[in-house]
mmCIF file of C-alpha atoms in Angstrom:
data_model
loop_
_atom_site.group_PDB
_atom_site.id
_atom_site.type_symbol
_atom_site.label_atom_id
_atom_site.label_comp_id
_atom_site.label_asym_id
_atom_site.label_seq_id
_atom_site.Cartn_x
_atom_site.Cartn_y
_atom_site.Cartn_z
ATOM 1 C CA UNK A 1 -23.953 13.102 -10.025
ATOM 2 C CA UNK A 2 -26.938 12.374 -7.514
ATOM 3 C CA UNK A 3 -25.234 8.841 -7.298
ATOM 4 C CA UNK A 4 -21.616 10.391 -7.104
ATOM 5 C CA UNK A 5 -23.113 12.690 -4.007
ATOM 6 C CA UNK A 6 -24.066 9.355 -2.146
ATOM 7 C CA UNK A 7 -20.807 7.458 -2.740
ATOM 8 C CA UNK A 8 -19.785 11.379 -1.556
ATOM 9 C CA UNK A 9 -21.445 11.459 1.701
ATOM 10 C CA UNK A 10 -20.374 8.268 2.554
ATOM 11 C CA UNK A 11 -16.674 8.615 1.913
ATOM 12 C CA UNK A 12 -17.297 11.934 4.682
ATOM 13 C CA UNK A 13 -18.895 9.433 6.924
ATOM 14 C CA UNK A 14 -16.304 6.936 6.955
ATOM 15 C CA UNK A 15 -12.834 8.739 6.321
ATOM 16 C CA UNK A 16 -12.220 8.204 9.830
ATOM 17 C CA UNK A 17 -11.960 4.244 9.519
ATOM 18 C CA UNK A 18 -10.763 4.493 5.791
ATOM 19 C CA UNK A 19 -7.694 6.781 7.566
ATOM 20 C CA UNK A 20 -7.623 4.003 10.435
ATOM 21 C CA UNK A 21 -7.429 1.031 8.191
ATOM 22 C CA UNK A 22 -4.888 2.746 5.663
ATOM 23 C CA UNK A 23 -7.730 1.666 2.904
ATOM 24 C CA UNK A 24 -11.005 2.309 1.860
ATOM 25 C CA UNK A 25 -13.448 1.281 4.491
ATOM 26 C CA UNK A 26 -15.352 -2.070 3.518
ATOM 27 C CA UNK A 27 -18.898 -0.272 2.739
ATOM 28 C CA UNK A 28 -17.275 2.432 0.569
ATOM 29 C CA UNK A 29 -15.403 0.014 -1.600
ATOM 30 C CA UNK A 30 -18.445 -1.284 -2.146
ATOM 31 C CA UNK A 31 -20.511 1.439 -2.787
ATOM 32 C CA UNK A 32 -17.655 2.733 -5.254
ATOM 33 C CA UNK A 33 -17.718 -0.228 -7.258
ATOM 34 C CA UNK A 34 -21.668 -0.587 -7.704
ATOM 35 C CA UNK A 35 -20.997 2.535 -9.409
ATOM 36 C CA UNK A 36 -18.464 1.438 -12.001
ATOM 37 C CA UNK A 37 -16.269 4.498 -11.715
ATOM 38 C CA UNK A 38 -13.275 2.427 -10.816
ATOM 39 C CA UNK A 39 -14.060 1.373 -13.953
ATOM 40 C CA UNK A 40 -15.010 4.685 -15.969
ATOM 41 C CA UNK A 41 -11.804 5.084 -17.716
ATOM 42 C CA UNK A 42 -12.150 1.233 -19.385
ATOM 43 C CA UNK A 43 -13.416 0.800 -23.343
ATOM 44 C CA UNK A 44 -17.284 0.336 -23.688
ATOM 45 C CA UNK A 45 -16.295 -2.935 -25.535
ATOM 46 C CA UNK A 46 -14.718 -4.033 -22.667
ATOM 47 C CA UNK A 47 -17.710 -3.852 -20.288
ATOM 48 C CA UNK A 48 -16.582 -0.278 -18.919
ATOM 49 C CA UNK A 49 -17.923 3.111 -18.613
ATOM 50 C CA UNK A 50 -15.798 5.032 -20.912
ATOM 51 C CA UNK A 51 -16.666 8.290 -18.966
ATOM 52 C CA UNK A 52 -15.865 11.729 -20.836
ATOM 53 C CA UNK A 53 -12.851 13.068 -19.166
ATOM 54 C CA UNK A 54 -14.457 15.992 -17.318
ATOM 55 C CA UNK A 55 -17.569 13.387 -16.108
ATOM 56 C CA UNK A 56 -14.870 11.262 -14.552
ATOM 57 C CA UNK A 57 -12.796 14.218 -13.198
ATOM 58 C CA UNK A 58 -15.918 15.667 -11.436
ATOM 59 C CA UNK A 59 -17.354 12.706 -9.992
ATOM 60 C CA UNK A 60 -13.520 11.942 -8.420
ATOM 61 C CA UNK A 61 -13.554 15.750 -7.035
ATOM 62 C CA UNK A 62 -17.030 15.284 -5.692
ATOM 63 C CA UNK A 63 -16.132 12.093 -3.639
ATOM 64 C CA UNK A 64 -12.918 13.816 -2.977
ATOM 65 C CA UNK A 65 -15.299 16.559 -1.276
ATOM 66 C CA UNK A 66 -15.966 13.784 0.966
ATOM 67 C CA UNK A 67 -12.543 12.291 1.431
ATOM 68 C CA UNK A 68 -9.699 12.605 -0.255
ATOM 69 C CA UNK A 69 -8.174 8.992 0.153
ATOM 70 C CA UNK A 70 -11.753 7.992 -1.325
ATOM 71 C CA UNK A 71 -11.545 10.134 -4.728
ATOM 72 C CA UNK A 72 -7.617 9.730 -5.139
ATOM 73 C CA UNK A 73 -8.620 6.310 -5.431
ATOM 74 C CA UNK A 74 -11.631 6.368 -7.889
ATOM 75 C CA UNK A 75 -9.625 8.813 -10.452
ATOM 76 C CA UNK A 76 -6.410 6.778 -10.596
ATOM 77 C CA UNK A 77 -8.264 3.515 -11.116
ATOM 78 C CA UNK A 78 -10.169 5.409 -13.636
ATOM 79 C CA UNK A 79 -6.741 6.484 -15.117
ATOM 80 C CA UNK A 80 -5.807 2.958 -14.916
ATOM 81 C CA UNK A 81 -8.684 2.108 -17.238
ATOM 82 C CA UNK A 82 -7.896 3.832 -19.774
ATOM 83 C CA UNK A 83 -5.038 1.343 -20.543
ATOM 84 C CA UNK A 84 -7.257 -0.840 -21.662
ATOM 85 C CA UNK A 85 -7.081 0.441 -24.855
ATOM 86 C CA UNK A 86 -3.306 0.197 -25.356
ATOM 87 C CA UNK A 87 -3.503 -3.322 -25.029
ATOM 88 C CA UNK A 88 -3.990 -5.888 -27.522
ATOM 89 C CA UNK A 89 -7.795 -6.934 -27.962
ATOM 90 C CA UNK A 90 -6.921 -10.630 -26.040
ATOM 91 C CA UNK A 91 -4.982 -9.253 -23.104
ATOM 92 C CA UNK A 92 -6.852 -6.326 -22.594
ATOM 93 C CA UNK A 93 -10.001 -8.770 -22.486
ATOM 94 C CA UNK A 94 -8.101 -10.691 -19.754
ATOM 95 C CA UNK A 95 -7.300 -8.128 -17.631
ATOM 96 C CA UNK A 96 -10.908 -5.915 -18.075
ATOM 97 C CA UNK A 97 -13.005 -8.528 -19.181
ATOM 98 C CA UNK A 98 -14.171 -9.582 -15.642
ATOM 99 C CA UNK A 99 -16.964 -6.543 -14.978
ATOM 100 C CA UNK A 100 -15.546 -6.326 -11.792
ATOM 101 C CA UNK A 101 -11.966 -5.947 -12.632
ATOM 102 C CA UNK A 102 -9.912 -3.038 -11.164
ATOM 103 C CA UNK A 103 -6.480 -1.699 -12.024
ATOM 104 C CA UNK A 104 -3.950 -0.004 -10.390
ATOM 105 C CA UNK A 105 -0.631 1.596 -11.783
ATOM 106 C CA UNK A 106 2.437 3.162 -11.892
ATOM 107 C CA UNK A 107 4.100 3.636 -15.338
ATOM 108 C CA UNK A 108 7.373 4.746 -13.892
ATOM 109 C CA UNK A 109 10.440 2.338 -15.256
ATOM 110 C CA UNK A 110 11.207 0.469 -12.083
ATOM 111 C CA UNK A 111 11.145 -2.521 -13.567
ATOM 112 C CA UNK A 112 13.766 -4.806 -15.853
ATOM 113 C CA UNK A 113 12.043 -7.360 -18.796
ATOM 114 C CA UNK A 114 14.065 -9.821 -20.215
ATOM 115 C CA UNK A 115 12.437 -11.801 -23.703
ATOM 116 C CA UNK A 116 11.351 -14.937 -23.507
ATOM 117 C CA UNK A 117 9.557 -17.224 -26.080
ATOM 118 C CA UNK A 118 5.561 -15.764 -26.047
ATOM 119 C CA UNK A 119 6.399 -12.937 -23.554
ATOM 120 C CA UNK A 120 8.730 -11.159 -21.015
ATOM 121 C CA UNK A 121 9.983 -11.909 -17.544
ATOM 122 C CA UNK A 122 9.690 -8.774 -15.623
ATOM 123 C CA UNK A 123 11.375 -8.086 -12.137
ATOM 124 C CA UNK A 124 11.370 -4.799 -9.744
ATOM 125 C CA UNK A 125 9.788 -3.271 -7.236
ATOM 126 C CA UNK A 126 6.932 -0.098 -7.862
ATOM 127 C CA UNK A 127 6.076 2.782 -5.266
ATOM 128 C CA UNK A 128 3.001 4.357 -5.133
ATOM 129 C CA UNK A 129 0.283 1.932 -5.821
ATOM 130 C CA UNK A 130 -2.400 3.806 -4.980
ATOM 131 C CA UNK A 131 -5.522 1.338 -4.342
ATOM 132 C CA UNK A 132 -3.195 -1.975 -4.784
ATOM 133 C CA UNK A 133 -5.294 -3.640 -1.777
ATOM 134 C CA UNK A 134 -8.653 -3.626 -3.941
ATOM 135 C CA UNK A 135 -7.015 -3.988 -7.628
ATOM 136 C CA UNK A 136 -7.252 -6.946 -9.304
ATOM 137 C CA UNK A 137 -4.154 -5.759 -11.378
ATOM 138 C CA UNK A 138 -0.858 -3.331 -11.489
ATOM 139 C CA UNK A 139 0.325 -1.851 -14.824
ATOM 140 C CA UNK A 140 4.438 -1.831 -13.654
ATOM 141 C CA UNK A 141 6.227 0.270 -15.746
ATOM 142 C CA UNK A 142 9.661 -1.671 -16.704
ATOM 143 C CA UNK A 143 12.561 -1.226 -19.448
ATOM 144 C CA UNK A 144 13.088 -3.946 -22.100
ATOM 145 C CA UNK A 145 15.563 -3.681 -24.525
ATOM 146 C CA UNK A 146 16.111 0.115 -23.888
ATOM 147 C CA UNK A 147 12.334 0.949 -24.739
ATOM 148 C CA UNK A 148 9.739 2.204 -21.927
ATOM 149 C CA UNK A 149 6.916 -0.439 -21.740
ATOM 150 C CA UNK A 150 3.872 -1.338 -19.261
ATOM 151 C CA UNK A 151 3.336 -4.834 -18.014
ATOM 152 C CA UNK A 152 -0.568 -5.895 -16.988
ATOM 153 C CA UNK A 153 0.804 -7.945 -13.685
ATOM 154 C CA UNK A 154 -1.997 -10.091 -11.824
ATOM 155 C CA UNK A 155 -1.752 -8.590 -7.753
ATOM 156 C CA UNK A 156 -1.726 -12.186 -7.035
ATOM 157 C CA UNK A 157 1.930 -12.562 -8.844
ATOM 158 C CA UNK A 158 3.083 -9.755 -6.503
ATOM 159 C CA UNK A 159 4.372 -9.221 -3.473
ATOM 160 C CA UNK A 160 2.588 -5.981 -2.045
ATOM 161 C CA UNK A 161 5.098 -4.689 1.237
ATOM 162 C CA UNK A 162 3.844 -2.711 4.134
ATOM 163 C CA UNK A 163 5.171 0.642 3.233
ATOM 164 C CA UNK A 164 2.628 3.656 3.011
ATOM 165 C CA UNK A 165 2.844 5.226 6.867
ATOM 166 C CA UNK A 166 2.723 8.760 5.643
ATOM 167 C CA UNK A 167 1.353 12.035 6.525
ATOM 168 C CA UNK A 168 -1.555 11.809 4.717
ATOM 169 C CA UNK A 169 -3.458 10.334 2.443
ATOM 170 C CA UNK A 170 -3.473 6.920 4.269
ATOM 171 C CA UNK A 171 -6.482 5.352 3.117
ATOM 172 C CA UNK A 172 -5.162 5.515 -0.130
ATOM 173 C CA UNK A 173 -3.147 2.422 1.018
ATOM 174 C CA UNK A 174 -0.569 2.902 -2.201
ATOM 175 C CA UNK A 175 2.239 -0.180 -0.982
ATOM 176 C CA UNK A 176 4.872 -0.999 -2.752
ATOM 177 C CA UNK A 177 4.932 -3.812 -5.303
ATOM 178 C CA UNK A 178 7.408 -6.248 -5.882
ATOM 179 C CA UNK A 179 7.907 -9.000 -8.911
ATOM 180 C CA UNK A 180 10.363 -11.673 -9.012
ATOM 181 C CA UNK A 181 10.727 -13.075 -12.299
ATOM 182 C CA UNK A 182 7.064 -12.969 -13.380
ATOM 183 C CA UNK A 183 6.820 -14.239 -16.614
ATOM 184 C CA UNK A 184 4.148 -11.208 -18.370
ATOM 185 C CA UNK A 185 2.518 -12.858 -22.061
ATOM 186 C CA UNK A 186 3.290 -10.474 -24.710
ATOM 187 C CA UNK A 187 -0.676 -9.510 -24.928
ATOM 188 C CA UNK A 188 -0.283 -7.987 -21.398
ATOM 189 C CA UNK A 189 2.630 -5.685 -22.653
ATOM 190 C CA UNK A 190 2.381 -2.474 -23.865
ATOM 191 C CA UNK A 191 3.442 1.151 -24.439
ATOM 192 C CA UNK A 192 2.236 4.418 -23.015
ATOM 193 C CA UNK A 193 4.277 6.462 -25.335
ATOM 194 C CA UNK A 194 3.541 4.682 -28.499
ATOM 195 C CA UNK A 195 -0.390 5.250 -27.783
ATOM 196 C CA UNK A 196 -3.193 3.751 -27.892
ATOM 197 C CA UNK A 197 -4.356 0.836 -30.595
ATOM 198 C CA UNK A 198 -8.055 1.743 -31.095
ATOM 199 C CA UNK A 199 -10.500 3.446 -29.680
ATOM 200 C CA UNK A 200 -12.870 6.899 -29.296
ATOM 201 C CA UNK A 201 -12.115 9.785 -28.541
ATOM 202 C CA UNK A 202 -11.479 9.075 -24.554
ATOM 203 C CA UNK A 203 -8.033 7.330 -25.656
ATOM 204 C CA UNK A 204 -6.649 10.330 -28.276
ATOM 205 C CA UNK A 205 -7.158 12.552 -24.837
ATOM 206 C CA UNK A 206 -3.558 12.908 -23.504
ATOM 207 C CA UNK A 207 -3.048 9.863 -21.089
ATOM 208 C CA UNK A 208 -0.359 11.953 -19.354
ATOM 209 C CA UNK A 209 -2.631 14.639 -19.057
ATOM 210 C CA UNK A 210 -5.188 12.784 -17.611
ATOM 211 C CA UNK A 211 -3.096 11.415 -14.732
ATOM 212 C CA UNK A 212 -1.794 14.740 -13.779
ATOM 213 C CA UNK A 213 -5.487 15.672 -13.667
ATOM 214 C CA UNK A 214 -6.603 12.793 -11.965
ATOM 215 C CA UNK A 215 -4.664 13.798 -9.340
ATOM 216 C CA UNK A 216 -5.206 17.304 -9.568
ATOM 217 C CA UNK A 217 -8.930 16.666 -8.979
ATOM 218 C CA UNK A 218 -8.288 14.917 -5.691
ATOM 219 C CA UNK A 219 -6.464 17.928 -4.370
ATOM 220 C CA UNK A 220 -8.789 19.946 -5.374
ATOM 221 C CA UNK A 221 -11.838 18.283 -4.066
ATOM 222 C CA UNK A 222 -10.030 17.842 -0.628
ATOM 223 C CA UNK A 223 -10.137 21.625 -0.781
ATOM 224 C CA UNK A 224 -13.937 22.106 -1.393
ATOM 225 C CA UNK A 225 -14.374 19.418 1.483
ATOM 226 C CA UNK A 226 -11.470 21.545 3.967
ATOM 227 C CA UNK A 227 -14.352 24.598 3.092
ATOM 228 C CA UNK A 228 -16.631 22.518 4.223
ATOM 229 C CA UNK A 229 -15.352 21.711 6.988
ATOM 230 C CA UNK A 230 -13.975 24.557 8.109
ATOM 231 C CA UNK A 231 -17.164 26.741 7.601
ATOM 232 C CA UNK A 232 -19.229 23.815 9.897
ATOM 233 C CA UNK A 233 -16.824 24.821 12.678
ATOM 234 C CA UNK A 234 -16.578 28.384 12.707
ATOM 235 C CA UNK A 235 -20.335 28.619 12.845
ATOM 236 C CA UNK A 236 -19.933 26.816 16.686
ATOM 237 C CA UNK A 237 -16.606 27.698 17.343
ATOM 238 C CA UNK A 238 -15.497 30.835 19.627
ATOM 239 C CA UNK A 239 -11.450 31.760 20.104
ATOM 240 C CA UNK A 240 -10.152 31.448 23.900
ATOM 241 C CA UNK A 241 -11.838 35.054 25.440
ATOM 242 C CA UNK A 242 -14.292 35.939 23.047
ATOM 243 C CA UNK A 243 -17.781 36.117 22.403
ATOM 244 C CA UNK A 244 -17.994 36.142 19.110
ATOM 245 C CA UNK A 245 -17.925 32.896 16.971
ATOM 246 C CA UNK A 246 -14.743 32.506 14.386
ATOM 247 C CA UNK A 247 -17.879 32.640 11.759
ATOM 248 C CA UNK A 248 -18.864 36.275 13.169
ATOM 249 C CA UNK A 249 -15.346 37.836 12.945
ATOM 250 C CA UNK A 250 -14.684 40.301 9.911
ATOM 251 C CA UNK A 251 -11.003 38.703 9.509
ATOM 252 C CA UNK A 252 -12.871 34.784 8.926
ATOM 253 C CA UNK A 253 -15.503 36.152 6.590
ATOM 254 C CA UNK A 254 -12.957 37.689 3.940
ATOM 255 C CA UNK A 255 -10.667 34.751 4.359
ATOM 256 C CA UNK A 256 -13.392 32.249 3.464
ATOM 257 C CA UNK A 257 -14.910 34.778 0.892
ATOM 258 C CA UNK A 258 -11.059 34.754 -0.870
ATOM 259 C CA UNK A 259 -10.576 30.953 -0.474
ATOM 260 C CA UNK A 260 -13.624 30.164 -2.140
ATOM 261 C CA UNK A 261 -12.795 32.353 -4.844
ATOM 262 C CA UNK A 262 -9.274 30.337 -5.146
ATOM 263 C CA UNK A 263 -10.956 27.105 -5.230
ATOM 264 C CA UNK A 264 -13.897 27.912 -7.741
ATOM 265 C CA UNK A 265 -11.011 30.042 -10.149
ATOM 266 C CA UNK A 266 -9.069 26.758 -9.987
ATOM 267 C CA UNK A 267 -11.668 24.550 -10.854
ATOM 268 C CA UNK A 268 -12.779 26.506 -13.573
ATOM 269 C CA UNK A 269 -9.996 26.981 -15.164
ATOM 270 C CA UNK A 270 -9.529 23.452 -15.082
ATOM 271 C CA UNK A 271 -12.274 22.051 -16.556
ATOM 272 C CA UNK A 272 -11.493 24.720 -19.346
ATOM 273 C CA UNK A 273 -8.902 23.041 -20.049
ATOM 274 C CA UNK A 274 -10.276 20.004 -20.095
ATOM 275 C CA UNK A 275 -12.778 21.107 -22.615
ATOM 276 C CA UNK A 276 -10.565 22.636 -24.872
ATOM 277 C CA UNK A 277 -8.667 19.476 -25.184
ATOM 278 C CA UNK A 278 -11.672 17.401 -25.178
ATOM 279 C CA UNK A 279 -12.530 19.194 -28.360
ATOM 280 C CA UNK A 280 -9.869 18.728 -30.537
ATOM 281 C CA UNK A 281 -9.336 14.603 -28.864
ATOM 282 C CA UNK A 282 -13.156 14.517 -30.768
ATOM 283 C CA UNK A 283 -12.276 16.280 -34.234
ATOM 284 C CA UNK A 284 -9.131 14.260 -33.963
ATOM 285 C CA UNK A 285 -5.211 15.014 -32.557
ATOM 286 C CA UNK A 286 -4.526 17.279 -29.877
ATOM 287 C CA UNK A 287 -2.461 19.926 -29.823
ATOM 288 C CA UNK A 288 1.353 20.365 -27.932
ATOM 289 C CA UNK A 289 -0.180 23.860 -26.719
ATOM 290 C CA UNK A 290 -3.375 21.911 -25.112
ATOM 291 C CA UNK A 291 -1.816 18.884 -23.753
ATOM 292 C CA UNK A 292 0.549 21.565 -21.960
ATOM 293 C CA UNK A 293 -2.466 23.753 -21.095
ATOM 294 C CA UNK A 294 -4.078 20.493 -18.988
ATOM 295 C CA UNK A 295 -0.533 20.173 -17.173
ATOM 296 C CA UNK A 296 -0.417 24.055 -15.921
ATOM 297 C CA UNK A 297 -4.183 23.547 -15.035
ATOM 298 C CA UNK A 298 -3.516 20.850 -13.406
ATOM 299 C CA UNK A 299 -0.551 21.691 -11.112
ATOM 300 C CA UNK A 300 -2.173 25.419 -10.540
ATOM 301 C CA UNK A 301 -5.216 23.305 -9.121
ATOM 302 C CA UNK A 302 -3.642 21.335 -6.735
ATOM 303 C CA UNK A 303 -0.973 23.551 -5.305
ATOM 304 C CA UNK A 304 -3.848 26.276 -4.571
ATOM 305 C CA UNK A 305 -5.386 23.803 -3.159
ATOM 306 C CA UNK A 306 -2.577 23.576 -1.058
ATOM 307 C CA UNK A 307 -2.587 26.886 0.026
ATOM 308 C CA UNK A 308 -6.306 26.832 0.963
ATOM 309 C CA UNK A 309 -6.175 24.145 3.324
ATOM 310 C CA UNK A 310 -3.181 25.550 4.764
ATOM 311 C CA UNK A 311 -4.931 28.756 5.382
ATOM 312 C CA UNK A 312 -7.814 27.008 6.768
ATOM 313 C CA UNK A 313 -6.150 24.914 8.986
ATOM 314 C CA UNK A 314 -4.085 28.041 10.463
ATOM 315 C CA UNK A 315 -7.719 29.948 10.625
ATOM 316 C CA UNK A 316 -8.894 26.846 12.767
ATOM 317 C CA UNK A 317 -6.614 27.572 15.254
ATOM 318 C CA UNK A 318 -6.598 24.875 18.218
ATOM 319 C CA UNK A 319 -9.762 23.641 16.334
ATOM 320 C CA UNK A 320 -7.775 21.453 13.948
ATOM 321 C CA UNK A 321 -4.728 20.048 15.847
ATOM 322 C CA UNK A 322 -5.513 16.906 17.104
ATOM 323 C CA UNK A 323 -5.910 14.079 15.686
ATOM 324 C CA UNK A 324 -9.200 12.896 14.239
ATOM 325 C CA UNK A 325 -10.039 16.649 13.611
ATOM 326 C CA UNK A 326 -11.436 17.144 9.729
ATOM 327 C CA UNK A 327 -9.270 19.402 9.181
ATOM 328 C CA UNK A 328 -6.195 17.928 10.505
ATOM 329 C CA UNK A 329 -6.892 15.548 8.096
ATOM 330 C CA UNK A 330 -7.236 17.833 4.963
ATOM 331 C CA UNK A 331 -3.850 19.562 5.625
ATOM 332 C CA UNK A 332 -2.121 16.179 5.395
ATOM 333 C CA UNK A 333 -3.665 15.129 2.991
ATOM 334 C CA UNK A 334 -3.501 18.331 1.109
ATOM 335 C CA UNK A 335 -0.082 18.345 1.142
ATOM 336 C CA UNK A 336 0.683 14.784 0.465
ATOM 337 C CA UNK A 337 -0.921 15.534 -2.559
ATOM 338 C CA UNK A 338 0.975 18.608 -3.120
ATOM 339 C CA UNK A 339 4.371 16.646 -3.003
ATOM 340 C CA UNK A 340 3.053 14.087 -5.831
ATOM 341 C CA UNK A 341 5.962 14.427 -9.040
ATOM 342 C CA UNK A 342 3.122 15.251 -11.492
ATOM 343 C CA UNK A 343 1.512 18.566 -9.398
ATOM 344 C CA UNK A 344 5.110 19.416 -7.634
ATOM 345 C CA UNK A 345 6.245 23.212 -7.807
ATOM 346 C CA UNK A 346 8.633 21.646 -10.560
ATOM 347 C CA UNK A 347 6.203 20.419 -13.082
ATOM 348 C CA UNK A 348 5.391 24.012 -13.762
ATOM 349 C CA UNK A 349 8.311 24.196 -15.669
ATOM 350 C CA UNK A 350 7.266 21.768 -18.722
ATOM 351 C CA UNK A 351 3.764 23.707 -19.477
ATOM 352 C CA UNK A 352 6.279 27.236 -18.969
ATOM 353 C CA UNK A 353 8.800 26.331 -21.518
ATOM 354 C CA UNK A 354 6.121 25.181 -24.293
ATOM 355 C CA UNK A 355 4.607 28.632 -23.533
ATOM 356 C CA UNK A 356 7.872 30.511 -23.488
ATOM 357 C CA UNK A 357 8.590 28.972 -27.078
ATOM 358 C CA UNK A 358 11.807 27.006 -25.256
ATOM 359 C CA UNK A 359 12.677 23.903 -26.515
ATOM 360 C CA UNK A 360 11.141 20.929 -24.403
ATOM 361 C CA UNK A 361 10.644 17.358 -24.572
ATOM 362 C CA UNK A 362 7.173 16.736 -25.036
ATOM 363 C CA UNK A 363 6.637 13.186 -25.197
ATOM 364 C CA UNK A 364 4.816 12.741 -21.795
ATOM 365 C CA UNK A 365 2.433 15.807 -22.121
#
């Protein structure tokens, strides 16, 4: 974690120009890679870290601390990774064997496969490809033959379009894809929802799971930094006609006093969670009631993140309007986050019927 703090500090330092270029900023790619947590959701025997769920989750909510383009980036490669072990042994070889080979992916069916002899010939166009400028390759979810399946695509067989001018989140730099007739070899196919082919314990944790955390601890970590923040400028700032700083008034001090309590609540219940299900992914399956346990903690976590930075920013006042203010930045990115299909208000309703005893479709849990 000393490491993760660096990579942390850094990703504080330059989330201006990572905002500005719509993309990490040159020395924090690098510094993110000589750590190998792009990397940390990837099989040992394929050269990667194979990182404990909560390890990863942390380290991605620490450098989200510092910037939450930065450690939306790290935990979705990382989530990325773990496809590695869905793959058969010689394509997932090709596509991880490189030590500095980096995924990106979105598993929703946008795609179309037709067969061909030794493969399939995939076409359609992906949203959302978070970190597509410094992957080496996109996992494009497609349909073939009425079945959901996940095609490794080289970036250099796509077309990426200029498309993510959003409200936040920017440096994130998640294009659109496009492929025309790429011909995918059968060893680069696979399928989330049939599960992994081998592996520890990493790859029985729900993959679903793990991407709604993944994002979860983003939001969440964009919080702790919007704290940060916040707390560095009520400590100079004073409102228009007093003489008192924002950090002296009774009103601030029980706001950031409840906010913190929010945040830490959230994360702890999170990484309970996590553990839970980390516990029975060891011993061996896990449970329907677990897998929708990770969902509610993850969607709780990021939409009270939400609601801290919102309060925060409104605290601020004038402080955080204009542009290249902190926290500016955390309330758009806060909310981009927010709006993301697996944290939405909506995706409480899965985790709420599996409670309720309601019949649900758990297959993606």
């Amino acid at each position: 974690m000393a490491d993760v703090r660096t990579v942390a500090d850094l990703a504080r330092e330059v989330a201006p120009k990572t905002e500005a270029g719509g993309a990490l900023a040159p020395e924090l790619l690098a510094a993110i890679g000589e750590s190998g947590l792009f990397r940390a959701g990837v099989p040992a025997n394929l050269g990667g870290v194979e990182l404990p769920p909560a390890e990863t989750l942390a380290a991605a909510m620490e450098i989200a601390r510092g910037d939450a383009s930065a450690g939306w980036c790290v935990s979705i490669a990382a989530t990325s990774g773990l496809l590695g072990a869905y793959l058969p042994e010689d394509g997932a070889r090709e596509v991880f064997g490189d030590p500095r080979s980096v995924a990106a992916g979105v598993w929703a069916p946008k795609g179309r496969g037709v067969s061909v002899d030794g493969g399939v010939v995939v076409s359609g166009q992906w949203s959302f490809c978070s970190g597509i400028g410094h992957a080496d390759w996109l996992f494009a979810g497609f349909v073939h033959e009425k079945t959901l399946k996940v095609a490794a695509i080289p970036r250099a067989e796509l077309e990426v379009l200029d498309t993510w001018h959003t409200t936040g989140l920017r440096g994130t730099g998640s294009h659109d894809c496009v492929a025309r007739e790429v011909f995918v070899p059968q060893r680069r196919v696979l399928s989330v929802l049939d599960g992994p082919l081998g592996g520890g314990a990493l790859y029985r944790f729900p993959v679903f799971g793990f991407f709604a955390l993944s994002v979860a601890a983003a939001a969440l970590g964009n919080a702790f930094g919007a704290l940060d923040d916040f707390v560095g400028l009520a400590v100079e700032r004073s409102p228009l006609g007093s003489s008192r700083t924002l950090a002296e008034r009774g009103s601030t001090q029980a706001a950031v006093a409840s906010a913190t309590a929010s945040v830490k609540a959230a994360r702890a219940y999170f990484f309970e969670a996590i553990a839970e299900a980390w516990e029975a992914a060891q011993a061996g399956e896990v449970p329907v009631e677990l897998k929708a346990g990770l969902r509610l903690a993850a969607t709780h976590a990021a939409r009270t993140a939400r609601v801290v930075v919102s309060e925060l920013y409104d605290l601020a006042g004038s402080g955080a309007i204009y542009d290249g203010a902190a926290l500016q930045r955390r309330f758009r990115d806060a909310h981009t986050a927010s709006a993301h299909f697996q944290v939405n208000a909506a995706s409480f309703e899965l985790p709420g019927k599996v409670l309720l005893g309601v019949q649900a479709q758990t297959e993606q849990l």
